[in-house]
CSV table of C-alpha atoms in Angstrom, one decimal:
chain,number,residue,atom,x,y,z
A,68,UNK,CA,-27.3,0.4,-13.8
A,69,UNK,CA,-27.3,1.1,-10.4
A,70,UNK,CA,-25.8,2.7,-7.3
A,71,UNK,CA,-25.7,2.5,-3.7
A,72,UNK,CA,-24.4,5.0,-1.0
A,73,UNK,CA,-22.4,4.1,1.8
A,74,UNK,CA,-18.9,4.3,4.1
A,75,UNK,CA,-15.5,2.6,3.4
A,76,UNK,CA,-14.2,1.6,6.8
A,77,UNK,CA,-10.5,1.4,7.2
A,78,UNK,CA,-9.5,-0.8,9.8
A,79,UNK,CA,-6.0,-1.6,9.2
A,80,UNK,CA,-3.5,-0.5,12.0
A,81,UNK,CA,-2.3,3.2,11.9
A,82,UNK,CA,-5.2,3.9,10.0
A,83,UNK,CA,-8.1,3.1,12.3
A,84,UNK,CA,-11.1,5.5,12.1
A,85,UNK,CA,-9.8,6.8,9.2
A,86,UNK,CA,-13.1,7.3,6.8
A,87,UNK,CA,-13.8,7.8,2.7
A,88,UNK,CA,-17.4,8.1,1.2
A,89,UNK,CA,-18.1,5.4,-1.6
A,90,UNK,CA,-21.1,3.7,-3.3
A,91,UNK,CA,-21.6,0.8,-3.8
A,92,UNK,CA,-23.0,0.0,-7.3
A,93,UNK,CA,-25.1,-2.6,-9.4
A,94,UNK,CA,-27.5,-5.3,-7.9
A,95,UNK,CA,-26.4,-5.4,-4.1
A,96,UNK,CA,-22.6,-6.0,-3.7
A,97,UNK,CA,-21.1,-3.6,-5.4
A,98,UNK,CA,-19.0,-0.3,-4.4
A,99,UNK,CA,-17.8,2.5,-6.3
A,100,UNK,CA,-15.8,5.4,-5.1
A,101,UNK,CA,-11.6,7.8,-5.7
A,102,UNK,CA,-8.8,6.2,-4.8
A,103,UNK,CA,-7.1,7.5,-1.4
A,104,UNK,CA,-4.8,4.8,-1.3
A,105,UNK,CA,-2.6,3.1,-4.4
A,106,UNK,CA,-2.2,-0.9,-4.6
A,107,UNK,CA,-0.4,-2.3,-1.9
A,108,UNK,CA,-0.9,-0.7,0.7
A,109,UNK,CA,-2.4,-1.1,3.7
A,110,UNK,CA,-5.6,0.3,3.2
A,111,UNK,CA,-6.0,-2.0,-0.6
A,112,UNK,CA,-6.3,-5.5,1.3
A,113,UNK,CA,-9.3,-6.1,1.9
A,114,UNK,CA,-9.2,-8.3,5.1
A,115,UNK,CA,-8.8,-4.8,7.0
A,116,UNK,CA,-11.7,-3.5,5.5
A,117,UNK,CA,-15.2,-3.2,6.1
A,118,UNK,CA,-18.3,-1.2,4.1
A,119,UNK,CA,-21.3,0.3,6.3
A,120,UNK,CA,-24.3,1.4,4.1
A,121,UNK,CA,-27.8,3.2,5.9
A,122,UNK,CA,-26.5,5.6,7.5
A,123,UNK,CA,-25.8,10.0,8.5
A,124,UNK,CA,-23.7,9.6,11.5
A,125,UNK,CA,-19.9,7.7,10.9
A,126,UNK,CA,-19.7,6.3,14.0
A,127,UNK,CA,-23.0,5.0,14.8
A,128,UNK,CA,-26.1,3.4,12.8
A,129,UNK,CA,-26.2,1.4,9.8
A,130,UNK,CA,-24.6,-2.9,8.7
A,131,UNK,CA,-21.4,-3.7,8.0
A,132,UNK,CA,-20.1,-5.9,5.1
A,133,UNK,CA,-17.1,-7.5,4.7
A,134,UNK,CA,-14.9,-6.8,1.7
A,135,UNK,CA,-14.8,-9.4,-0.2
A,136,UNK,CA,-12.9,-8.1,-4.2
A,137,UNK,CA,-10.8,-4.6,-4.8
A,138,UNK,CA,-10.8,-3.3,-8.1
A,139,UNK,CA,-8.8,-0.4,-8.3
A,140,UNK,CA,-8.9,1.2,-12.2
A,141,UNK,CA,-5.5,-0.5,-13.9
A,142,UNK,CA,-4.4,2.9,-15.4
A,143,UNK,CA,-4.7,5.0,-12.6
A,144,UNK,CA,-2.4,7.7,-12.0
A,145,UNK,CA,-1.2,8.5,-9.1
A,146,UNK,CA,0.7,11.8,-10.7
A,147,UNK,CA,-2.2,12.9,-12.8
A,148,UNK,CA,-5.0,11.7,-10.9
A,149,UNK,CA,-6.4,10.3,-14.0
A,150,UNK,CA,-8.5,7.1,-13.4
A,151,UNK,CA,-9.4,7.6,-10.7
A,152,UNK,CA,-12.1,5.4,-9.7
A,153,UNK,CA,-12.3,1.3,-7.7
A,154,UNK,CA,-14.9,-1.2,-7.9
A,155,UNK,CA,-15.5,-2.9,-4.9
A,156,UNK,CA,-17.5,-6.1,-4.1
A,157,UNK,CA,-19.1,-6.4,-0.8
A,158,UNK,CA,-19.5,-10.4,0.7
A,159,UNK,CA,-22.9,-11.4,0.5
A,160,UNK,CA,-25.5,-8.9,-0.6
A,161,UNK,CA,-26.5,-5.1,0.4
A,162,UNK,CA,-30.2,-5.6,2.6
A,163,UNK,CA,-32.4,-2.9,1.0
A,164,UNK,CA,-34.5,-0.9,3.1
A,165,UNK,CA,-35.8,2.8,4.2
A,166,UNK,CA,-32.2,4.7,4.3
A,167,UNK,CA,-30.2,2.4,1.4
A,168,UNK,CA,-31.6,2.1,-1.9
A,169,UNK,CA,-30.0,1.9,-5.5
A,170,UNK,CA,-28.8,5.1,-7.4
A,171,UNK,CA,-28.9,5.2,-11.4
A,172,UNK,CA,-25.6,6.0,-12.7
A,173,UNK,CA,-25.2,8.8,-15.2
A,174,UNK,CA,-24.4,7.8,-19.0
A,175,UNK,CA,-24.5,10.7,-21.6
A,176,UNK,CA,-22.6,13.7,-22.1
A,177,UNK,CA,-22.5,14.9,-19.1
A,178,UNK,CA,-24.5,19.2,-19.7
A,179,UNK,CA,-22.6,22.3,-17.9
A,180,UNK,CA,-24.5,24.4,-15.6
A,181,UNK,CA,-25.9,22.2,-14.2
A,182,UNK,CA,-26.9,22.0,-10.4
A,183,UNK,CA,-25.9,19.4,-9.0
A,184,UNK,CA,-25.3,17.9,-4.9
A,185,UNK,CA,-22.4,16.4,-3.0
A,186,UNK,CA,-22.3,14.3,0.3
A,187,UNK,CA,-19.7,13.3,2.2
A,188,UNK,CA,-17.2,13.6,5.8
A,189,UNK,CA,-15.5,15.7,4.5
A,190,UNK,CA,-12.9,17.3,7.0
A,191,UNK,CA,-14.8,20.6,8.0
A,192,UNK,CA,-12.1,23.0,9.5
A,193,UNK,CA,-8.9,22.3,7.2
A,194,UNK,CA,-6.9,23.9,9.3
A,195,UNK,CA,-7.9,22.9,12.7
A,196,UNK,CA,-8.0,18.9,11.0
A,197,UNK,CA,-12.3,18.8,12.3
A,198,UNK,CA,-14.0,15.7,10.8
A,199,UNK,CA,-18.0,16.5,11.2
A,200,UNK,CA,-19.8,13.2,13.0
A,201,UNK,CA,-23.2,13.6,10.4
A,202,UNK,CA,-23.0,13.4,6.6
A,203,UNK,CA,-22.6,16.8,5.6
A,204,UNK,CA,-23.7,18.0,2.0
A,205,UNK,CA,-22.9,20.9,-0.3
A,206,UNK,CA,-24.6,22.4,-4.0
A,207,UNK,CA,-21.8,22.1,-7.4
A,208,UNK,CA,-22.5,23.7,-10.4
A,209,UNK,CA,-20.7,21.9,-13.5
A,210,UNK,CA,-18.9,23.9,-14.9
A,211,UNK,CA,-16.7,23.6,-18.9
A,212,UNK,CA,-13.5,21.2,-18.4
A,213,UNK,CA,-11.4,23.7,-20.3
A,214,UNK,CA,-12.1,26.0,-18.2
A,215,UNK,CA,-11.5,24.4,-15.5
A,216,UNK,CA,-7.8,23.8,-16.8
A,217,UNK,CA,-7.6,27.3,-16.7
A,218,UNK,CA,-8.1,28.5,-13.0
A,219,UNK,CA,-6.3,25.5,-12.1
A,220,UNK,CA,-3.1,25.7,-14.0
A,221,UNK,CA,-2.7,29.3,-11.9
A,222,UNK,CA,-2.1,26.4,-9.0
A,223,UNK,CA,1.8,25.7,-10.8
A,224,UNK,CA,1.6,22.7,-8.2
A,225,UNK,CA,-0.9,21.1,-9.9
A,226,UNK,CA,-0.1,21.6,-12.9
A,227,UNK,CA,1.3,18.0,-13.9
A,228,UNK,CA,-2.8,17.1,-13.2
A,229,UNK,CA,-4.0,19.0,-16.1
A,230,UNK,CA,-5.5,18.4,-19.0
A,231,UNK,CA,-8.0,16.9,-17.3
A,232,UNK,CA,-9.3,14.4,-20.1
A,233,UNK,CA,-13.2,13.1,-20.7
A,234,UNK,CA,-12.7,10.2,-17.8
A,235,UNK,CA,-13.6,14.1,-15.5
A,236,UNK,CA,-15.7,16.8,-14.7
A,237,UNK,CA,-15.6,20.0,-12.8
A,238,UNK,CA,-17.8,21.9,-10.7
A,239,UNK,CA,-17.8,25.0,-9.2
A,240,UNK,CA,-19.3,26.0,-5.3
A,241,UNK,CA,-19.5,29.4,-3.1
A,242,UNK,CA,-16.9,30.2,-2.3
A,243,UNK,CA,-14.5,29.1,1.2
A,244,UNK,CA,-16.6,25.7,0.7
A,245,UNK,CA,-16.0,22.8,-1.1
A,246,UNK,CA,-14.0,19.0,-0.7
A,247,UNK,CA,-11.7,19.0,1.7
A,248,UNK,CA,-9.3,16.1,3.1
A,249,UNK,CA,-12.2,12.8,3.5
A,250,UNK,CA,-14.3,13.4,0.9
A,251,UNK,CA,-12.9,11.7,-1.7
A,252,UNK,CA,-15.4,9.3,-3.3
A,253,UNK,CA,-17.9,10.4,-2.5
A,254,UNK,CA,-20.9,10.7,-4.6
A,255,UNK,CA,-21.8,14.5,-7.0
A,256,UNK,CA,-25.4,13.9,-8.3
A,257,UNK,CA,-28.1,14.7,-9.9
A,258,UNK,CA,-31.1,15.6,-7.9
A,259,UNK,CA,-35.0,16.0,-9.7
A,260,UNK,CA,-37.5,15.9,-6.6
A,261,UNK,CA,-36.8,12.8,-4.9
A,262,UNK,CA,-35.2,11.2,-8.3
A,263,UNK,CA,-31.0,10.8,-8.0
A,264,UNK,CA,-28.9,10.0,-10.0
A,265,UNK,CA,-24.7,10.1,-10.4
A,266,UNK,CA,-22.6,11.7,-12.2
A,267,UNK,CA,-19.1,11.5,-10.7
A,268,UNK,CA,-16.4,11.1,-7.8
A,269,UNK,CA,-14.5,13.0,-5.6
A,270,UNK,CA,-11.3,13.2,-6.8
A,271,UNK,CA,-9.0,16.0,-5.6
A,272,UNK,CA,-9.0,19.5,-5.2
A,273,UNK,CA,-7.6,22.7,-3.8
A,274,UNK,CA,-7.8,22.6,-0.7
A,275,UNK,CA,-9.7,22.9,1.1
A,276,UNK,CA,-12.9,25.7,0.1
A,277,UNK,CA,-10.3,28.1,-2.2
A,278,UNK,CA,-11.8,29.7,-5.0
A,279,UNK,CA,-11.1,27.1,-7.3
A,280,UNK,CA,-12.6,23.8,-9.0
A,281,UNK,CA,-13.1,21.0,-7.6
A,282,UNK,CA,-12.3,17.4,-9.6
A,283,UNK,CA,-14.4,14.8,-9.8
A,284,UNK,CA,-13.8,11.0,-12.3
A,285,UNK,CA,-16.8,11.1,-14.5
A,286,UNK,CA,-19.4,8.1,-14.1
A,287,UNK,CA,-20.4,8.6,-17.8
A,288,UNK,CA,-17.0,8.8,-18.9
A,289,UNK,CA,-15.5,5.8,-16.5
A,290,UNK,CA,-18.9,3.5,-17.1
A,291,UNK,CA,-17.1,1.1,-19.7
A,292,UNK,CA,-14.3,0.2,-17.4
A,293,UNK,CA,-17.5,-0.1,-14.1
A,294,UNK,CA,-19.2,-2.3,-16.7
A,295,UNK,CA,-16.4,-4.5,-17.4
A,296,UNK,CA,-15.4,-5.1,-13.9
A,297,UNK,CA,-19.1,-6.1,-13.0
A,298,UNK,CA,-20.0,-8.4,-15.3
């Protein structure tokens, strides 16, 4: 099972220019990523969505592909952010080159204390709503979901999303750094030399860069569902 890194461009009226980082999966025509919208919203109409791969700049470069089909998880909960994963099928085949390559999906139990790499184009100044043009990166460390739940439980507004389940995982990072708006759907990967394996997908967090862990959809925890959609 392999996955590819890309940009999901939302081109409908009213959200033009808004982007989510997403990942293409299985061979050369599938994408997975977290959900910033719910079924029925404009973002979920295939005719207003396209995928760009092979660029580190959000406004230029890369290859663009039209979306053929959008498949959000049937049991996604907006209230709790459980099952926060979806699959997107693009029209045609994604062409691989030096800038576009597949990445393996992690299928085992996620080890705690493991260093991970996150990339995305999320907001870099939360108060001023400033987003980068160049792809950003940040290292995380996986932590136990029970400990994560305890830390997040200190914020009353987020208790409805707790406790976390096996379909989720947590990562901690240096203070004043973390995920932010626009990072949803971004890939969390294990880095071993020149090899990368995807373990998570950005789901939610307490914005932005506060001293709390971030929550990711677990790739191994959702692997069976992903498999069911790409066969």
